[in-house]
Amino acid sequence: MAGTPRFLTLADVAEVLNTSSAQVYALVRRGELPAIKIGGRGQWRVESAQLEEFIQRMYAETKTFVDQHPYEDAESRSDADAGGSPRSG
């Protein structure tokens, strides 16, 4: 990661994740995304390596979720709800 700073602001992390700074702050405060608080004003910083680990963990959790909750499109669900008979209409 040549060129990537070691520490990122919450705004930087929000940009990487394409979400809001408030959402990133919530992730940090819940302990889901490790961060450090620095300076007298308590500015939060997330280490780039921690962000990458978080992203990989989210991929793994999403894969587990998808595996446990197979996707069924609306047509498949409608056929199953109707006992497998063709839809009228």
Short mmCIF file of N, CA, C and O in Angstrom, two decimals:
data_model
loop_
_atom_site.label_atom_id
_atom_site.label_comp_id
_atom_site.label_asym_id
_atom_site.label_seq_id
_atom_site.Cartn_x
_atom_site.Cartn_y
_atom_site.Cartn_z
N MET A 1 0.83 -1.19 0.00
CA MET A 1 0.00 0.00 0.00
C MET A 1 0.87 1.25 0.00
O MET A 1 0.72 2.11 0.86
N ALA A 2 1.74 1.34 -0.97
CA ALA A 2 2.63 2.52 -1.02
C ALA A 2 1.76 3.76 -1.27
O ALA A 2 1.24 3.97 -1.58
N GLY A 3 1.77 4.81 -0.77
CA GLY A 3 0.91 5.94 -1.07
C GLY A 3 -0.33 6.02 -0.21
O GLY A 3 -0.96 7.04 -0.16
N THR A 4 -0.72 4.94 0.44
CA THR A 4 -1.88 4.98 1.34
C THR A 4 -1.37 5.37 2.72
O THR A 4 -0.43 4.76 3.22
N PRO A 5 -1.99 6.39 3.33
CA PRO A 5 -1.54 6.77 4.68
C PRO A 5 -1.84 5.65 5.68
O PRO A 5 -2.76 4.87 5.49
N ARG A 6 -1.03 5.58 6.72
CA ARG A 6 -1.24 4.52 7.72
C ARG A 6 -2.56 4.73 8.44
O ARG A 6 -3.28 3.76 8.72
N PHE A 7 -2.89 5.97 8.77
CA PHE A 7 -4.13 6.25 9.51
C PHE A 7 -5.08 7.10 8.67
O PHE A 7 -4.66 8.00 7.95
N LEU A 8 -6.35 6.80 8.79
CA LEU A 8 -7.40 7.50 8.04
C LEU A 8 -8.37 8.17 9.00
O LEU A 8 -8.65 7.63 10.08
N THR A 9 -8.92 9.30 8.60
CA THR A 9 -9.98 9.93 9.37
C THR A 9 -11.27 9.14 9.14
O THR A 9 -11.37 8.32 8.21
N LEU A 10 -12.27 9.39 9.97
CA LEU A 10 -13.56 8.73 9.77
C LEU A 10 -14.16 9.13 8.42
O LEU A 10 -14.80 8.31 7.75
N ALA A 11 -13.92 10.37 8.01
CA ALA A 11 -14.41 10.82 6.70
C ALA A 11 -13.72 10.05 5.58
O ALA A 11 -14.37 9.68 4.59
N ASP A 12 -12.41 9.81 5.74
CA ASP A 12 -11.69 9.01 4.74
C ASP A 12 -12.26 7.61 4.65
O ASP A 12 -12.46 7.06 3.56
N VAL A 13 -12.51 7.00 5.81
CA VAL A 13 -13.07 5.64 5.85
C VAL A 13 -14.45 5.63 5.21
O VAL A 13 -14.78 4.73 4.43
N ALA A 14 -15.25 6.65 5.51
CA ALA A 14 -16.59 6.75 4.92
C ALA A 14 -16.51 6.81 3.40
O ALA A 14 -17.32 6.18 2.71
N GLU A 15 -15.53 7.52 2.89
CA GLU A 15 -15.37 7.61 1.44
C GLU A 15 -14.99 6.25 0.85
O GLU A 15 -15.54 5.84 -0.16
N VAL A 16 -14.07 5.55 1.50
CA VAL A 16 -13.66 4.23 1.02
C VAL A 16 -14.85 3.27 1.01
O VAL A 16 -15.05 2.51 0.05
N LEU A 17 -15.66 3.30 2.07
CA LEU A 17 -16.80 2.39 2.20
C LEU A 17 -18.06 2.91 1.51
O LEU A 17 -19.08 2.23 1.49
N ASN A 18 -17.98 4.13 0.97
CA ASN A 18 -19.12 4.77 0.32
C ASN A 18 -20.34 4.82 1.25
O ASN A 18 -21.43 4.40 0.90
N THR A 19 -20.09 5.34 2.44
CA THR A 19 -21.14 5.48 3.44
C THR A 19 -20.93 6.82 4.15
O THR A 19 -20.10 7.62 3.73
N SER A 20 -21.66 7.08 5.20
CA SER A 20 -21.54 8.35 5.91
C SER A 20 -20.53 8.27 7.04
O SER A 20 -20.25 7.20 7.58
N SER A 21 -20.01 9.43 7.42
CA SER A 21 -19.12 9.49 8.58
C SER A 21 -19.85 9.03 9.84
O SER A 21 -19.24 8.41 10.71
N ALA A 22 -21.14 9.33 9.94
CA ALA A 22 -21.92 8.91 11.10
C ALA A 22 -21.99 7.38 11.19
O ALA A 22 -21.90 6.81 12.28
N GLN A 23 -22.12 6.72 10.05
CA GLN A 23 -22.15 5.26 10.05
C GLN A 23 -20.80 4.70 10.47
O GLN A 23 -20.73 3.74 11.24
N VAL A 24 -19.72 5.29 10.00
CA VAL A 24 -18.38 4.85 10.38
C VAL A 24 -18.17 5.07 11.88
O VAL A 24 -17.65 4.20 12.59
N TYR A 25 -18.61 6.23 12.39
CA TYR A 25 -18.50 6.51 13.82
C TYR A 25 -19.25 5.44 14.62
O TYR A 25 -18.74 4.94 15.63
N ALA A 26 -20.43 5.06 14.16
CA ALA A 26 -21.20 4.02 14.85
C ALA A 26 -20.45 2.68 14.84
O ALA A 26 -20.43 1.97 15.85
N LEU A 27 -19.82 2.34 13.72
CA LEU A 27 -19.03 1.11 13.65
C LEU A 27 -17.88 1.14 14.66
O LEU A 27 -17.60 0.14 15.34
N VAL A 28 -17.23 2.29 14.77
CA VAL A 28 -16.12 2.45 15.71
C VAL A 28 -16.63 2.35 17.14
O VAL A 28 -16.07 1.62 17.97
N ARG A 29 -17.69 3.07 17.46
CA ARG A 29 -18.21 3.10 18.82
C ARG A 29 -18.75 1.75 19.28
O ARG A 29 -18.68 1.42 20.46
N ARG A 30 -19.27 0.96 18.33
CA ARG A 30 -19.76 -0.39 18.67
C ARG A 30 -18.61 -1.40 18.74
O ARG A 30 -18.83 -2.55 19.10
N GLY A 31 -17.41 -0.97 18.38
CA GLY A 31 -16.26 -1.85 18.43
C GLY A 31 -16.12 -2.76 17.22
O GLY A 31 -15.29 -3.67 17.22
N GLU A 32 -16.90 -2.53 16.19
CA GLU A 32 -16.84 -3.37 14.99
C GLU A 32 -15.64 -3.01 14.11
O GLU A 32 -15.12 -3.84 13.39
N LEU A 33 -15.23 -1.75 14.18
CA LEU A 33 -14.10 -1.25 13.41
C LEU A 33 -13.10 -0.64 14.39
O LEU A 33 -13.36 0.43 14.95
N PRO A 34 -11.98 -1.31 14.64
CA PRO A 34 -11.00 -0.78 15.60
C PRO A 34 -10.46 0.57 15.16
O PRO A 34 -10.19 0.80 13.98
N ALA A 35 -10.33 1.48 16.14
CA ALA A 35 -9.82 2.83 15.87
C ALA A 35 -9.12 3.33 17.12
O ALA A 35 -9.24 2.73 18.19
N ILE A 36 -8.38 4.42 16.96
CA ILE A 36 -7.76 5.08 18.11
C ILE A 36 -8.28 6.51 18.18
O ILE A 36 -8.70 7.09 17.18
N LYS A 37 -8.27 7.03 19.39
CA LYS A 37 -8.70 8.41 19.63
C LYS A 37 -7.45 9.19 20.01
O LYS A 37 -6.75 8.81 20.96
N ILE A 38 -7.15 10.25 19.28
CA ILE A 38 -5.91 11.00 19.53
C ILE A 38 -6.20 12.48 19.75
O ILE A 38 -7.24 12.99 19.34
N GLY A 39 -5.26 13.13 20.38
CA GLY A 39 -5.32 14.58 20.54
C GLY A 39 -6.30 15.03 21.61
O GLY A 39 -7.12 14.27 22.09
N GLY A 40 -6.18 16.30 21.97
CA GLY A 40 -7.04 16.89 22.99
C GLY A 40 -8.51 16.88 22.63
O GLY A 40 -9.37 16.77 23.49
N ARG A 41 -8.80 17.00 21.35
CA ARG A 41 -10.20 17.01 20.89
C ARG A 41 -10.71 15.61 20.61
O ARG A 41 -11.87 15.44 20.23
N GLY A 42 -9.86 14.61 20.80
CA GLY A 42 -10.30 13.23 20.64
C GLY A 42 -10.70 12.88 19.23
O GLY A 42 -11.79 12.38 18.98
N GLN A 43 -9.83 13.17 18.28
CA GLN A 43 -10.13 12.83 16.89
C GLN A 43 -9.86 11.35 16.66
O GLN A 43 -8.86 10.81 17.11
N TRP A 44 -10.77 10.71 15.96
CA TRP A 44 -10.68 9.28 15.69
C TRP A 44 -9.84 9.02 14.45
O TRP A 44 -9.96 9.74 13.46
N ARG A 45 -9.03 7.97 14.50
CA ARG A 45 -8.25 7.52 13.35
C ARG A 45 -8.35 6.01 13.24
O ARG A 45 -8.32 5.30 14.25
N VAL A 46 -8.48 5.54 12.01
CA VAL A 46 -8.56 4.10 11.72
C VAL A 46 -7.32 3.73 10.93
O VAL A 46 -7.02 4.36 9.91
N GLU A 47 -6.62 2.74 11.39
CA GLU A 47 -5.43 2.28 10.67
C GLU A 47 -5.86 1.58 9.38
O GLU A 47 -6.81 0.80 9.37
N SER A 48 -5.16 1.86 8.30
CA SER A 48 -5.50 1.28 7.00
C SER A 48 -5.60 -0.24 7.07
O SER A 48 -6.51 -0.84 6.49
N ALA A 49 -4.67 -0.87 7.79
CA ALA A 49 -4.68 -2.33 7.91
C ALA A 49 -5.94 -2.81 8.62
O ALA A 49 -6.51 -3.86 8.26
N GLN A 50 -6.40 -2.05 9.63
CA GLN A 50 -7.63 -2.43 10.34
C GLN A 50 -8.85 -2.31 9.42
O GLN A 50 -9.76 -3.13 9.47
N LEU A 51 -8.84 -1.29 8.57
CA LEU A 51 -9.94 -1.13 7.62
C LEU A 51 -9.97 -2.30 6.65
O LEU A 51 -11.04 -2.86 6.38
N GLU A 52 -8.82 -2.71 6.15
CA GLU A 52 -8.77 -3.85 5.23
C GLU A 52 -9.24 -5.13 5.91
O GLU A 52 -9.97 -5.93 5.32
N GLU A 53 -8.83 -5.33 7.17
CA GLU A 53 -9.30 -6.51 7.91
C GLU A 53 -10.81 -6.47 8.10
O GLU A 53 -11.49 -7.49 7.99
N PHE A 54 -11.35 -5.28 8.41
CA PHE A 54 -12.79 -5.11 8.56
C PHE A 54 -13.51 -5.49 7.27
O PHE A 54 -14.50 -6.22 7.28
N ILE A 55 -13.00 -4.99 6.14
CA ILE A 55 -13.62 -5.29 4.84
C ILE A 55 -13.61 -6.79 4.58
O ILE A 55 -14.64 -7.37 4.19
N GLN A 56 -12.49 -7.46 4.83
CA GLN A 56 -12.42 -8.91 4.62
C GLN A 56 -13.38 -9.65 5.55
O GLN A 56 -14.02 -10.62 5.14
N ARG A 57 -13.50 -9.17 6.80
CA ARG A 57 -14.44 -9.78 7.75
C ARG A 57 -15.88 -9.61 7.26
O ARG A 57 -16.70 -10.53 7.35
N MET A 58 -16.20 -8.46 6.69
CA MET A 58 -17.55 -8.22 6.17
C MET A 58 -17.84 -9.13 4.98
O MET A 58 -18.95 -9.63 4.83
N TYR A 59 -16.83 -9.35 4.11
CA TYR A 59 -17.00 -10.30 3.01
C TYR A 59 -17.31 -11.68 3.56
O TYR A 59 -18.22 -12.37 3.07
N ALA A 60 -16.58 -12.12 4.57
CA ALA A 60 -16.79 -13.46 5.15
C ALA A 60 -18.17 -13.55 5.79
O ALA A 60 -18.88 -14.55 5.60
N GLU A 61 -18.57 -12.51 6.54
CA GLU A 61 -19.89 -12.52 7.18
C GLU A 61 -21.01 -12.50 6.13
O GLU A 61 -22.03 -13.17 6.28
N THR A 62 -20.80 -11.76 5.06
CA THR A 62 -21.81 -11.71 4.00
C THR A 62 -21.92 -13.06 3.31
O THR A 62 -23.03 -13.52 3.02
N LYS A 63 -20.80 -13.72 3.07
CA LYS A 63 -20.82 -15.04 2.44
C LYS A 63 -21.59 -16.02 3.32
O LYS A 63 -22.43 -16.78 2.83
N THR A 64 -21.34 -15.99 4.63
CA THR A 64 -22.06 -16.86 5.55
C THR A 64 -23.56 -16.57 5.49
O THR A 64 -24.38 -17.49 5.42
N PHE A 65 -23.93 -15.29 5.49
CA PHE A 65 -25.34 -14.91 5.41
C PHE A 65 -25.97 -15.43 4.12
O PHE A 65 -27.06 -16.01 4.14
N VAL A 66 -25.29 -15.21 3.00
CA VAL A 66 -25.83 -15.63 1.70
C VAL A 66 -25.98 -17.15 1.66
O VAL A 66 -26.98 -17.68 1.18
N ASP A 67 -24.99 -17.86 2.20
CA ASP A 67 -25.05 -19.32 2.23
C ASP A 67 -26.23 -19.81 3.07
O ASP A 67 -26.87 -20.81 2.75
N GLN A 68 -26.52 -19.11 4.15
CA GLN A 68 -27.61 -19.51 5.05
C GLN A 68 -28.98 -19.01 4.59
O GLN A 68 -29.99 -19.50 5.06
N HIS A 69 -28.99 -18.04 3.70
CA HIS A 69 -30.25 -17.45 3.22
C HIS A 69 -30.23 -17.39 1.70
O HIS A 69 -30.03 -16.31 1.12
N PRO A 70 -30.43 -18.52 1.03
CA PRO A 70 -30.36 -18.53 -0.44
C PRO A 70 -31.38 -17.56 -1.03
O PRO A 70 -32.49 -17.40 -0.52
N TYR A 71 -30.98 -16.94 -2.10
CA TYR A 71 -31.84 -15.97 -2.78
C TYR A 71 -32.87 -16.68 -3.63
O TYR A 71 -32.55 -17.61 -4.37
N GLU A 72 -34.10 -16.24 -3.49
CA GLU A 72 -35.17 -16.73 -4.36
C GLU A 72 -35.78 -15.50 -5.01
O GLU A 72 -36.18 -14.57 -4.33
N ASP A 73 -35.87 -15.53 -6.34
CA ASP A 73 -36.48 -14.37 -7.00
C ASP A 73 -37.99 -14.40 -6.79
O ASP A 73 -38.58 -15.38 -6.37
N ALA A 74 -38.66 -13.30 -7.08
CA ALA A 74 -40.09 -13.15 -6.82
C ALA A 74 -40.90 -14.20 -7.55
O ALA A 74 -41.87 -14.73 -7.01
N GLU A 75 -40.52 -14.55 -8.77
CA GLU A 75 -41.27 -15.54 -9.54
C GLU A 75 -41.20 -16.91 -8.88
O GLU A 75 -42.20 -17.61 -8.79
N SER A 76 -40.03 -17.30 -8.41
CA SER A 76 -39.88 -18.60 -7.74
C SER A 76 -40.71 -18.64 -6.48
O SER A 76 -41.35 -19.64 -6.19
N ARG A 77 -40.72 -17.55 -5.71
CA ARG A 77 -41.52 -17.51 -4.48
C ARG A 77 -43.00 -17.57 -4.81
O ARG A 77 -43.76 -18.24 -4.14
N SER A 78 -43.44 -16.87 -5.84
CA SER A 78 -44.86 -16.87 -6.20
C SER A 78 -45.31 -18.27 -6.63
O SER A 78 -46.38 -18.71 -6.25
N ASP A 79 -44.48 -18.96 -7.41
CA ASP A 79 -44.82 -20.33 -7.81
C ASP A 79 -44.91 -21.23 -6.59
O ASP A 79 -45.81 -22.05 -6.48
N ALA A 80 -43.99 -21.10 -5.67
CA ALA A 80 -44.00 -21.94 -4.48
C ALA A 80 -45.21 -21.62 -3.61
O ALA A 80 -45.84 -22.51 -3.07
N ASP A 81 -45.55 -20.33 -3.49
CA ASP A 81 -46.72 -19.93 -2.70
C ASP A 81 -48.01 -20.45 -3.31
O ASP A 81 -48.96 -20.75 -2.60
N ALA A 82 -48.03 -20.61 -4.62
CA ALA A 82 -49.24 -21.06 -5.31
C ALA A 82 -49.24 -22.59 -5.45
O ALA A 82 -50.00 -23.12 -6.23
N GLY A 83 -48.38 -23.27 -4.74
CA GLY A 83 -48.34 -24.71 -4.82
C GLY A 83 -47.67 -25.21 -6.09
O GLY A 83 -47.93 -26.32 -6.53
N GLY A 84 -46.89 -24.37 -6.73
CA GLY A 84 -46.18 -24.77 -7.92
C GLY A 84 -46.99 -24.63 -9.18
O GLY A 84 -46.52 -24.93 -10.26
N SER A 85 -48.23 -24.17 -9.09
CA SER A 85 -49.04 -24.03 -10.30
C SER A 85 -48.69 -22.72 -11.00
O SER A 85 -48.24 -21.77 -10.37
N PRO A 86 -48.87 -22.66 -12.32
CA PRO A 86 -48.55 -21.44 -13.07
C PRO A 86 -49.39 -20.26 -12.59
O PRO A 86 -50.54 -20.44 -12.18
N ARG A 87 -48.84 -19.08 -12.68
CA ARG A 87 -49.55 -17.87 -12.27
C ARG A 87 -50.54 -17.48 -13.35
O ARG A 87 -50.28 -17.59 -14.53
N SER A 88 -51.68 -17.01 -12.94
CA SER A 88 -52.65 -16.51 -13.91
C SER A 88 -52.53 -15.00 -13.97
O SER A 88 -52.19 -14.36 -13.00
N GLY A 89 -52.84 -14.46 -15.14
CA GLY A 89 -52.91 -13.05 -15.17
C GLY A 89 -52.06 -12.32 -16.00
O GLY A 89 -51.75 -11.27 -16.08
#
